Structure formats: C-alpha cells, structure tokens
Amino acid sequence: MFAHLTRLRESATVAHVLPLAVFMLLNSVPGWFRIENPELPWYRQAPEHWLYPVQTFLTGGLLLFFARHYRLAPWRGLGLAAVLGIMGIVLWVAPAWLHERLVASGTPLPSWAEWLGVVERKEGFNPEVLSAWPAWQGASIGMRFVRMVVVVPLIEEIFWRSFLMRYVGAGERDWQQVPFGLHSWRVFGVVTVLVMLAHNPVDYLGAFVWGSLMYFVAVRTKSLGACVFMHAVGNLALGLYVCQTRQWGFW
C-alpha cells in the first residue's frame, strides 16, 4: 500500500486533478443524509454543516500531500488580481441585486430575467438553521470561510489554470512543458466554457465572466499565485456579501 501511495504522489497529473475531483464528488454527499424535518437535530436537517468541514479537511490534506507539485510563485500582479476578483464578484451578484430592485419596485420581470440569473438567491447554505446552537453556528460559518477563501481557490486554480490550461494547449507535448499562462484563444474558449458548465445554470453568465477575468490574470501575470489570490479575494468578498444580504444561494 505504501508503494502505491508513493507512486500516486509522484504523479503531477493526479496531484493537479484529484483534489478538485474529490471535492466535487463530496459536494453531492449531503443530499444522502438530509431529512427534511424541522423536528430533527440540525445535523440531520442540514448535514452540509458538518459534511463541508469534513470535505474541507480532506481536500486540504490532499493539497498538503501533493504540495511539492504546485508552484505558486512568482508572486506578482496581486493588485490587479484583487481588483479583478472584487469586480468579478460584483458582476456575479449583480443579477440578484437587480432582481431585488425590480421586485421591490413592483416592476414585472422580463422574459429573459431567469436566463441571465435575475432570480432570488435565498435558498442555499443557510447558517440560520443553527441559530439555536450559537457555538455550532459560529464554527460552521468559520469553516465555510476557510473552505471558500483557502481551499477552493487552491484546488480550483491548480486544476483550471495550472493543469487544464496547459494540458489543452500542450498538443503533442507533455503538459508540464507548457509555460504557465501561455495565451491561446482555443485554450481560453475550452477552459472558460468548462468553468461555466461546472456551475449551476443560474450562474452561467457570472461564471463565464469570472473565468474570462481569471484567464486574463493568468496570461498577464504568468503567476498561479496571482490567480489563487484573485479567487481568494473574490470569494472573501462574496462570503461577506452573503452574510450581509442573506443571499444564501451564492455560496
């Protein structure tokens, strides 16, 4: 078994793909345990509040296990990354903001509203389920921020930018020989569309814009660290926005 683990650890492809694959697989697990009954304890009503921390620790452990394969440096373009991270999140949540304004003013929603994500985003990871257990509620929110600000930026950018962008542009070469951030319209199209399709349809527009901005940062800075930083700043801004507005569907 130790020999198998050693061989697994040697694979750069596995190191770049497995953490995100495990993370996405575990996203479906809460549905297996959830029982819609307000009389039950929180861990039966909303199992995501204990399963997501398990997911965070497990995928974080995989990142540490494969850490020698990741090259975040050079650390440059962080200012640009921060600005575009916040801009990307503003554009992502703008349709829901518009929905609230239209509903508040009594304006009928246009036929294209849902297609562009102009819908209510109240249903989602709701820590108010734990309001009767303040300690658990605080821990759940804290772990949610660890998940979205630390683990998610790393596993996603390691896969989308460090691996897939280079893999799609490799041709006959080994993908590891492709410099990080090498521009190709084909790579842009393939990777950005796949980023979009990895999200729920209501988020397609926001994800496409976000993926385009992230591609620009990757090509402009040639820095995986800048991409991770942009993602972390954007997700932090999104988490703070969600806590303030209770638009739980965004996280």
JSON list of N, CA, C and O in Angstrom, two decimals, residues 55-89:
[
{"chain": "A", "resi": 55, "resn": "GLN", "atom": "N", "xyz": [-15.19, 17.75, 4.18]},
{"chain": "A", "resi": 55, "resn": "GLN", "atom": "CA", "xyz": [-14.70, 17.95, 2.82]},
{"chain": "A", "resi": 55, "resn": "GLN", "atom": "C", "xyz": [-13.50, 18.90, 2.79]},
{"chain": "A", "resi": 55, "resn": "GLN", "atom": "O", "xyz": [-12.51, 18.65, 2.08]},
{"chain": "A", "resi": 56, "resn": "THR", "atom": "N", "xyz": [-13.57, 19.96, 3.56]},
{"chain": "A", "resi": 56, "resn": "THR", "atom": "CA", "xyz": [-12.50, 20.95, 3.61]},
{"chain": "A", "resi": 56, "resn": "THR", "atom": "C", "xyz": [-11.21, 20.34, 4.14]},
{"chain": "A", "resi": 56, "resn": "THR", "atom": "O", "xyz": [-10.13, 20.54, 3.56]},
{"chain": "A", "resi": 57, "resn": "PHE", "atom": "N", "xyz": [-11.30, 19.61, 5.23]},
{"chain": "A", "resi": 57, "resn": "PHE", "atom": "CA", "xyz": [-10.10, 18.99, 5.81]},
{"chain": "A", "resi": 57, "resn": "PHE", "atom": "C", "xyz": [-9.53, 17.92, 4.88]},
{"chain": "A", "resi": 57, "resn": "PHE", "atom": "O", "xyz": [-8.30, 17.81, 4.73]},
{"chain": "A", "resi": 58, "resn": "LEU", "atom": "N", "xyz": [-10.40, 17.13, 4.25]},
{"chain": "A", "resi": 58, "resn": "LEU", "atom": "CA", "xyz": [-9.93, 16.05, 3.38]},
{"chain": "A", "resi": 58, "resn": "LEU", "atom": "C", "xyz": [-9.21, 16.61, 2.16]},
{"chain": "A", "resi": 58, "resn": "LEU", "atom": "O", "xyz": [-8.09, 16.18, 1.83]},
{"chain": "A", "resi": 59, "resn": "THR", "atom": "N", "xyz": [-9.83, 17.56, 1.48]},
{"chain": "A", "resi": 59, "resn": "THR", "atom": "CA", "xyz": [-9.19, 18.12, 0.29]},
{"chain": "A", "resi": 59, "resn": "THR", "atom": "C", "xyz": [-7.98, 18.98, 0.65]},
{"chain": "A", "resi": 59, "resn": "THR", "atom": "O", "xyz": [-6.99, 19.01, -0.08]},
{"chain": "A", "resi": 60, "resn": "GLY", "atom": "N", "xyz": [-8.04, 19.64, 1.81]},
{"chain": "A", "resi": 60, "resn": "GLY", "atom": "CA", "xyz": [-6.86, 20.36, 2.28]},
{"chain": "A", "resi": 60, "resn": "GLY", "atom": "C", "xyz": [-5.70, 19.41, 2.54]},
{"chain": "A", "resi": 60, "resn": "GLY", "atom": "O", "xyz": [-4.55, 19.71, 2.24]},
{"chain": "A", "resi": 61, "resn": "GLY", "atom": "N", "xyz": [-6.01, 18.23, 3.09]},
{"chain": "A", "resi": 61, "resn": "GLY", "atom": "CA", "xyz": [-4.98, 17.21, 3.30]},
{"chain": "A", "resi": 61, "resn": "GLY", "atom": "C", "xyz": [-4.37, 16.74, 2.00]},
{"chain": "A", "resi": 61, "resn": "GLY", "atom": "O", "xyz": [-3.16, 16.50, 1.91]},
{"chain": "A", "resi": 62, "resn": "LEU", "atom": "N", "xyz": [-5.20, 16.60, 0.96]},
{"chain": "A", "resi": 62, "resn": "LEU", "atom": "CA", "xyz": [-4.68, 16.20, -0.35]},
{"chain": "A", "resi": 62, "resn": "LEU", "atom": "C", "xyz": [-3.74, 17.26, -0.91]},
{"chain": "A", "resi": 62, "resn": "LEU", "atom": "O", "xyz": [-2.71, 16.94, -1.52]},
{"chain": "A", "resi": 63, "resn": "LEU", "atom": "N", "xyz": [-4.08, 18.53, -0.71]},
{"chain": "A", "resi": 63, "resn": "LEU", "atom": "CA", "xyz": [-3.20, 19.60, -1.17]},
{"chain": "A", "resi": 63, "resn": "LEU", "atom": "C", "xyz": [-1.84, 19.52, -0.48]},
{"chain": "A", "resi": 63, "resn": "LEU", "atom": "O", "xyz": [-0.80, 19.70, -1.11]},
{"chain": "A", "resi": 64, "resn": "LEU", "atom": "N", "xyz": [-1.84, 19.24, 0.81]},
{"chain": "A", "resi": 64, "resn": "LEU", "atom": "CA", "xyz": [-0.58, 19.09, 1.53]},
{"chain": "A", "resi": 64, "resn": "LEU", "atom": "C", "xyz": [0.19, 17.86, 1.07]},
{"chain": "A", "resi": 64, "resn": "LEU", "atom": "O", "xyz": [1.41, 17.89, 0.93]},
{"chain": "A", "resi": 65, "resn": "PHE", "atom": "N", "xyz": [-0.53, 16.78, 0.79]},
{"chain": "A", "resi": 65, "resn": "PHE", "atom": "CA", "xyz": [0.09, 15.53, 0.35]},
{"chain": "A", "resi": 65, "resn": "PHE", "atom": "C", "xyz": [0.83, 15.72, -0.97]},
{"chain": "A", "resi": 65, "resn": "PHE", "atom": "O", "xyz": [1.91, 15.17, -1.19]},
{"chain": "A", "resi": 66, "resn": "PHE", "atom": "N", "xyz": [0.24, 16.54, -1.86]},
{"chain": "A", "resi": 66, "resn": "PHE", "atom": "CA", "xyz": [0.81, 16.74, -3.18]},
{"chain": "A", "resi": 66, "resn": "PHE", "atom": "C", "xyz": [1.53, 18.09, -3.32]},
{"chain": "A", "resi": 66, "resn": "PHE", "atom": "O", "xyz": [1.84, 18.52, -4.44]},
{"chain": "A", "resi": 67, "resn": "ALA", "atom": "N", "xyz": [1.81, 18.75, -2.21]},
{"chain": "A", "resi": 67, "resn": "ALA", "atom": "CA", "xyz": [2.26, 20.14, -2.23]},
{"chain": "A", "resi": 67, "resn": "ALA", "atom": "C", "xyz": [3.50, 20.36, -3.10]},
{"chain": "A", "resi": 67, "resn": "ALA", "atom": "O", "xyz": [3.65, 21.42, -3.71]},
{"chain": "A", "resi": 68, "resn": "ARG", "atom": "N", "xyz": [4.37, 19.40, -3.20]},
{"chain": "A", "resi": 68, "resn": "ARG", "atom": "CA", "xyz": [5.62, 19.63, -3.93]},
{"chain": "A", "resi": 68, "resn": "ARG", "atom": "C", "xyz": [5.41, 19.81, -5.43]},
{"chain": "A", "resi": 68, "resn": "ARG", "atom": "O", "xyz": [6.32, 20.25, -6.14]},
{"chain": "A", "resi": 69, "resn": "HIS", "atom": "N", "xyz": [4.20, 19.47, -5.91]},
{"chain": "A", "resi": 69, "resn": "HIS", "atom": "CA", "xyz": [3.92, 19.62, -7.34]},
{"chain": "A", "resi": 69, "resn": "HIS", "atom": "C", "xyz": [3.41, 21.02, -7.71]},
{"chain": "A", "resi": 69, "resn": "HIS", "atom": "O", "xyz": [3.27, 21.32, -8.90]},
{"chain": "A", "resi": 70, "resn": "TYR", "atom": "N", "xyz": [3.12, 21.84, -6.73]},
{"chain": "A", "resi": 70, "resn": "TYR", "atom": "CA", "xyz": [2.48, 23.13, -7.01]},
{"chain": "A", "resi": 70, "resn": "TYR", "atom": "C", "xyz": [3.50, 24.26, -6.94]},
{"chain": "A", "resi": 70, "resn": "TYR", "atom": "O", "xyz": [4.30, 24.34, -6.01]},
{"chain": "A", "resi": 71, "resn": "ARG", "atom": "N", "xyz": [3.43, 25.14, -7.93]},
{"chain": "A", "resi": 71, "resn": "ARG", "atom": "CA", "xyz": [4.33, 26.30, -8.00]},
{"chain": "A", "resi": 71, "resn": "ARG", "atom": "C", "xyz": [3.50, 27.57, -8.06]},
{"chain": "A", "resi": 71, "resn": "ARG", "atom": "O", "xyz": [3.04, 27.97, -9.14]},
{"chain": "A", "resi": 72, "resn": "LEU", "atom": "N", "xyz": [3.30, 28.21, -6.93]},
{"chain": "A", "resi": 72, "resn": "LEU", "atom": "CA", "xyz": [2.51, 29.44, -6.88]},
{"chain": "A", "resi": 72, "resn": "LEU", "atom": "C", "xyz": [3.32, 30.65, -7.33]},
{"chain": "A", "resi": 72, "resn": "LEU", "atom": "O", "xyz": [2.78, 31.61, -7.88]},
{"chain": "A", "resi": 73, "resn": "ALA", "atom": "N", "xyz": [4.61, 30.64, -7.09]},
{"chain": "A", "resi": 73, "resn": "ALA", "atom": "CA", "xyz": [5.48, 31.76, -7.46]},
{"chain": "A", "resi": 73, "resn": "ALA", "atom": "C", "xyz": [5.61, 31.83, -9.00]},
{"chain": "A", "resi": 73, "resn": "ALA", "atom": "O", "xyz": [5.42, 30.81, -9.68]},
{"chain": "A", "resi": 74, "resn": "PRO", "atom": "N", "xyz": [5.92, 33.00, -9.53]},
{"chain": "A", "resi": 74, "resn": "PRO", "atom": "CA", "xyz": [6.25, 34.25, -8.83]},
{"chain": "A", "resi": 74, "resn": "PRO", "atom": "C", "xyz": [4.99, 34.96, -8.34]},
{"chain": "A", "resi": 74, "resn": "PRO", "atom": "O", "xyz": [3.95, 34.93, -8.98]},
{"chain": "A", "resi": 75, "resn": "TRP", "atom": "N", "xyz": [5.13, 35.62, -7.20]},
{"chain": "A", "resi": 75, "resn": "TRP", "atom": "CA", "xyz": [4.02, 36.37, -6.62]},
{"chain": "A", "resi": 75, "resn": "TRP", "atom": "C", "xyz": [4.05, 37.79, -7.18]},
{"chain": "A", "resi": 75, "resn": "TRP", "atom": "O", "xyz": [4.75, 38.66, -6.68]},
{"chain": "A", "resi": 76, "resn": "ARG", "atom": "N", "xyz": [3.31, 38.00, -8.25]},
{"chain": "A", "resi": 76, "resn": "ARG", "atom": "CA", "xyz": [3.26, 39.33, -8.86]},
{"chain": "A", "resi": 76, "resn": "ARG", "atom": "C", "xyz": [1.85, 39.57, -9.40]},
{"chain": "A", "resi": 76, "resn": "ARG", "atom": "O", "xyz": [1.07, 38.64, -9.58]},
{"chain": "A", "resi": 77, "resn": "GLY", "atom": "N", "xyz": [1.54, 40.84, -9.63]},
{"chain": "A", "resi": 77, "resn": "GLY", "atom": "CA", "xyz": [0.21, 41.18, -10.14]},
{"chain": "A", "resi": 77, "resn": "GLY", "atom": "C", "xyz": [-0.89, 41.02, -9.13]},
{"chain": "A", "resi": 77, "resn": "GLY", "atom": "O", "xyz": [-2.06, 40.88, -9.49]},
{"chain": "A", "resi": 78, "resn": "LEU", "atom": "N", "xyz": [-0.54, 41.08, -7.84]},
{"chain": "A", "resi": 78, "resn": "LEU", "atom": "CA", "xyz": [-1.56, 40.84, -6.81]},
{"chain": "A", "resi": 78, "resn": "LEU", "atom": "C", "xyz": [-2.57, 41.97, -6.74]},
{"chain": "A", "resi": 78, "resn": "LEU", "atom": "O", "xyz": [-3.75, 41.74, -6.43]},
{"chain": "A", "resi": 79, "resn": "GLY", "atom": "N", "xyz": [-2.14, 43.19, -7.00]},
{"chain": "A", "resi": 79, "resn": "GLY", "atom": "CA", "xyz": [-3.08, 44.32, -7.01]},
{"chain": "A", "resi": 79, "resn": "GLY", "atom": "C", "xyz": [-4.11, 44.16, -8.10]},
{"chain": "A", "resi": 79, "resn": "GLY", "atom": "O", "xyz": [-5.32, 44.33, -7.87]},
{"chain": "A", "resi": 80, "resn": "LEU", "atom": "N", "xyz": [-3.65, 43.83, -9.30]},
{"chain": "A", "resi": 80, "resn": "LEU", "atom": "CA", "xyz": [-4.57, 43.57, -10.41]},
{"chain": "A", "resi": 80, "resn": "LEU", "atom": "C", "xyz": [-5.51, 42.43, -10.07]},
{"chain": "A", "resi": 80, "resn": "LEU", "atom": "O", "xyz": [-6.72, 42.49, -10.32]},
{"chain": "A", "resi": 81, "resn": "ALA", "atom": "N", "xyz": [-4.96, 41.37, -9.48]},
{"chain": "A", "resi": 81, "resn": "ALA", "atom": "CA", "xyz": [-5.77, 40.21, -9.12]},
{"chain": "A", "resi": 81, "resn": "ALA", "atom": "C", "xyz": [-6.86, 40.57, -8.12]},
{"chain": "A", "resi": 81, "resn": "ALA", "atom": "O", "xyz": [-8.00, 40.12, -8.25]},
{"chain": "A", "resi": 82, "resn": "ALA", "atom": "N", "xyz": [-6.52, 41.39, -7.13]},
{"chain": "A", "resi": 82, "resn": "ALA", "atom": "CA", "xyz": [-7.50, 41.79, -6.12]},
{"chain": "A", "resi": 82, "resn": "ALA", "atom": "C", "xyz": [-8.62, 42.62, -6.74]},
{"chain": "A", "resi": 82, "resn": "ALA", "atom": "O", "xyz": [-9.80, 42.40, -6.46]},
{"chain": "A", "resi": 83, "resn": "VAL", "atom": "N", "xyz": [-8.25, 43.58, -7.58]},
{"chain": "A", "resi": 83, "resn": "VAL", "atom": "CA", "xyz": [-9.25, 44.43, -8.22]},
{"chain": "A", "resi": 83, "resn": "VAL", "atom": "C", "xyz": [-10.19, 43.61, -9.09]},
{"chain": "A", "resi": 83, "resn": "VAL", "atom": "O", "xyz": [-11.42, 43.76, -9.03]},
{"chain": "A", "resi": 84, "resn": "LEU", "atom": "N", "xyz": [-9.64, 42.72, -9.91]},
{"chain": "A", "resi": 84, "resn": "LEU", "atom": "CA", "xyz": [-10.48, 41.91, -10.79]},
{"chain": "A", "resi": 84, "resn": "LEU", "atom": "C", "xyz": [-11.28, 40.87, -10.01]},
{"chain": "A", "resi": 84, "resn": "LEU", "atom": "O", "xyz": [-12.38, 40.49, -10.42]},
{"chain": "A", "resi": 85, "resn": "GLY", "atom": "N", "xyz": [-10.75, 40.41, -8.88]},
{"chain": "A", "resi": 85, "resn": "GLY", "atom": "CA", "xyz": [-11.50, 39.49, -8.04]},
{"chain": "A", "resi": 85, "resn": "GLY", "atom": "C", "xyz": [-12.77, 40.13, -7.51]},
{"chain": "A", "resi": 85, "resn": "GLY", "atom": "O", "xyz": [-13.86, 39.55, -7.56]},
{"chain": "A", "resi": 86, "resn": "ILE", "atom": "N", "xyz": [-12.64, 41.35, -7.01]},
{"chain": "A", "resi": 86, "resn": "ILE", "atom": "CA", "xyz": [-13.81, 42.07, -6.50]},
{"chain": "A", "resi": 86, "resn": "ILE", "atom": "C", "xyz": [-14.76, 42.43, -7.64]},
{"chain": "A", "resi": 86, "resn": "ILE", "atom": "O", "xyz": [-15.98, 42.29, -7.53]},
{"chain": "A", "resi": 87, "resn": "MET", "atom": "N", "xyz": [-14.19, 42.87, -8.78]},
{"chain": "A", "resi": 87, "resn": "MET", "atom": "CA", "xyz": [-15.02, 43.21, -9.92]},
{"chain": "A", "resi": 87, "resn": "MET", "atom": "C", "xyz": [-15.81, 42.00, -10.40]},
{"chain": "A", "resi": 87, "resn": "MET", "atom": "O", "xyz": [-17.00, 42.09, -10.71]},
{"chain": "A", "resi": 88, "resn": "GLY", "atom": "N", "xyz": [-15.15, 40.85, -10.46]},
{"chain": "A", "resi": 88, "resn": "GLY", "atom": "CA", "xyz": [-15.83, 39.64, -10.92]},
{"chain": "A", "resi": 88, "resn": "GLY", "atom": "C", "xyz": [-16.99, 39.26, -10.02]},
{"chain": "A", "resi": 88, "resn": "GLY", "atom": "O", "xyz": [-18.05, 38.84, -10.51]},
{"chain": "A", "resi": 89, "resn": "ILE", "atom": "N", "xyz": [-16.82, 39.41, -8.70]},
{"chain": "A", "resi": 89, "resn": "ILE", "atom": "CA", "xyz": [-17.90, 39.07, -7.78]},
{"chain": "A", "resi": 89, "resn": "ILE", "atom": "C", "xyz": [-19.04, 40.08, -7.88]},
{"chain": "A", "resi": 89, "resn": "ILE", "atom": "O", "xyz": [-20.22, 39.71, -7.81]}
]
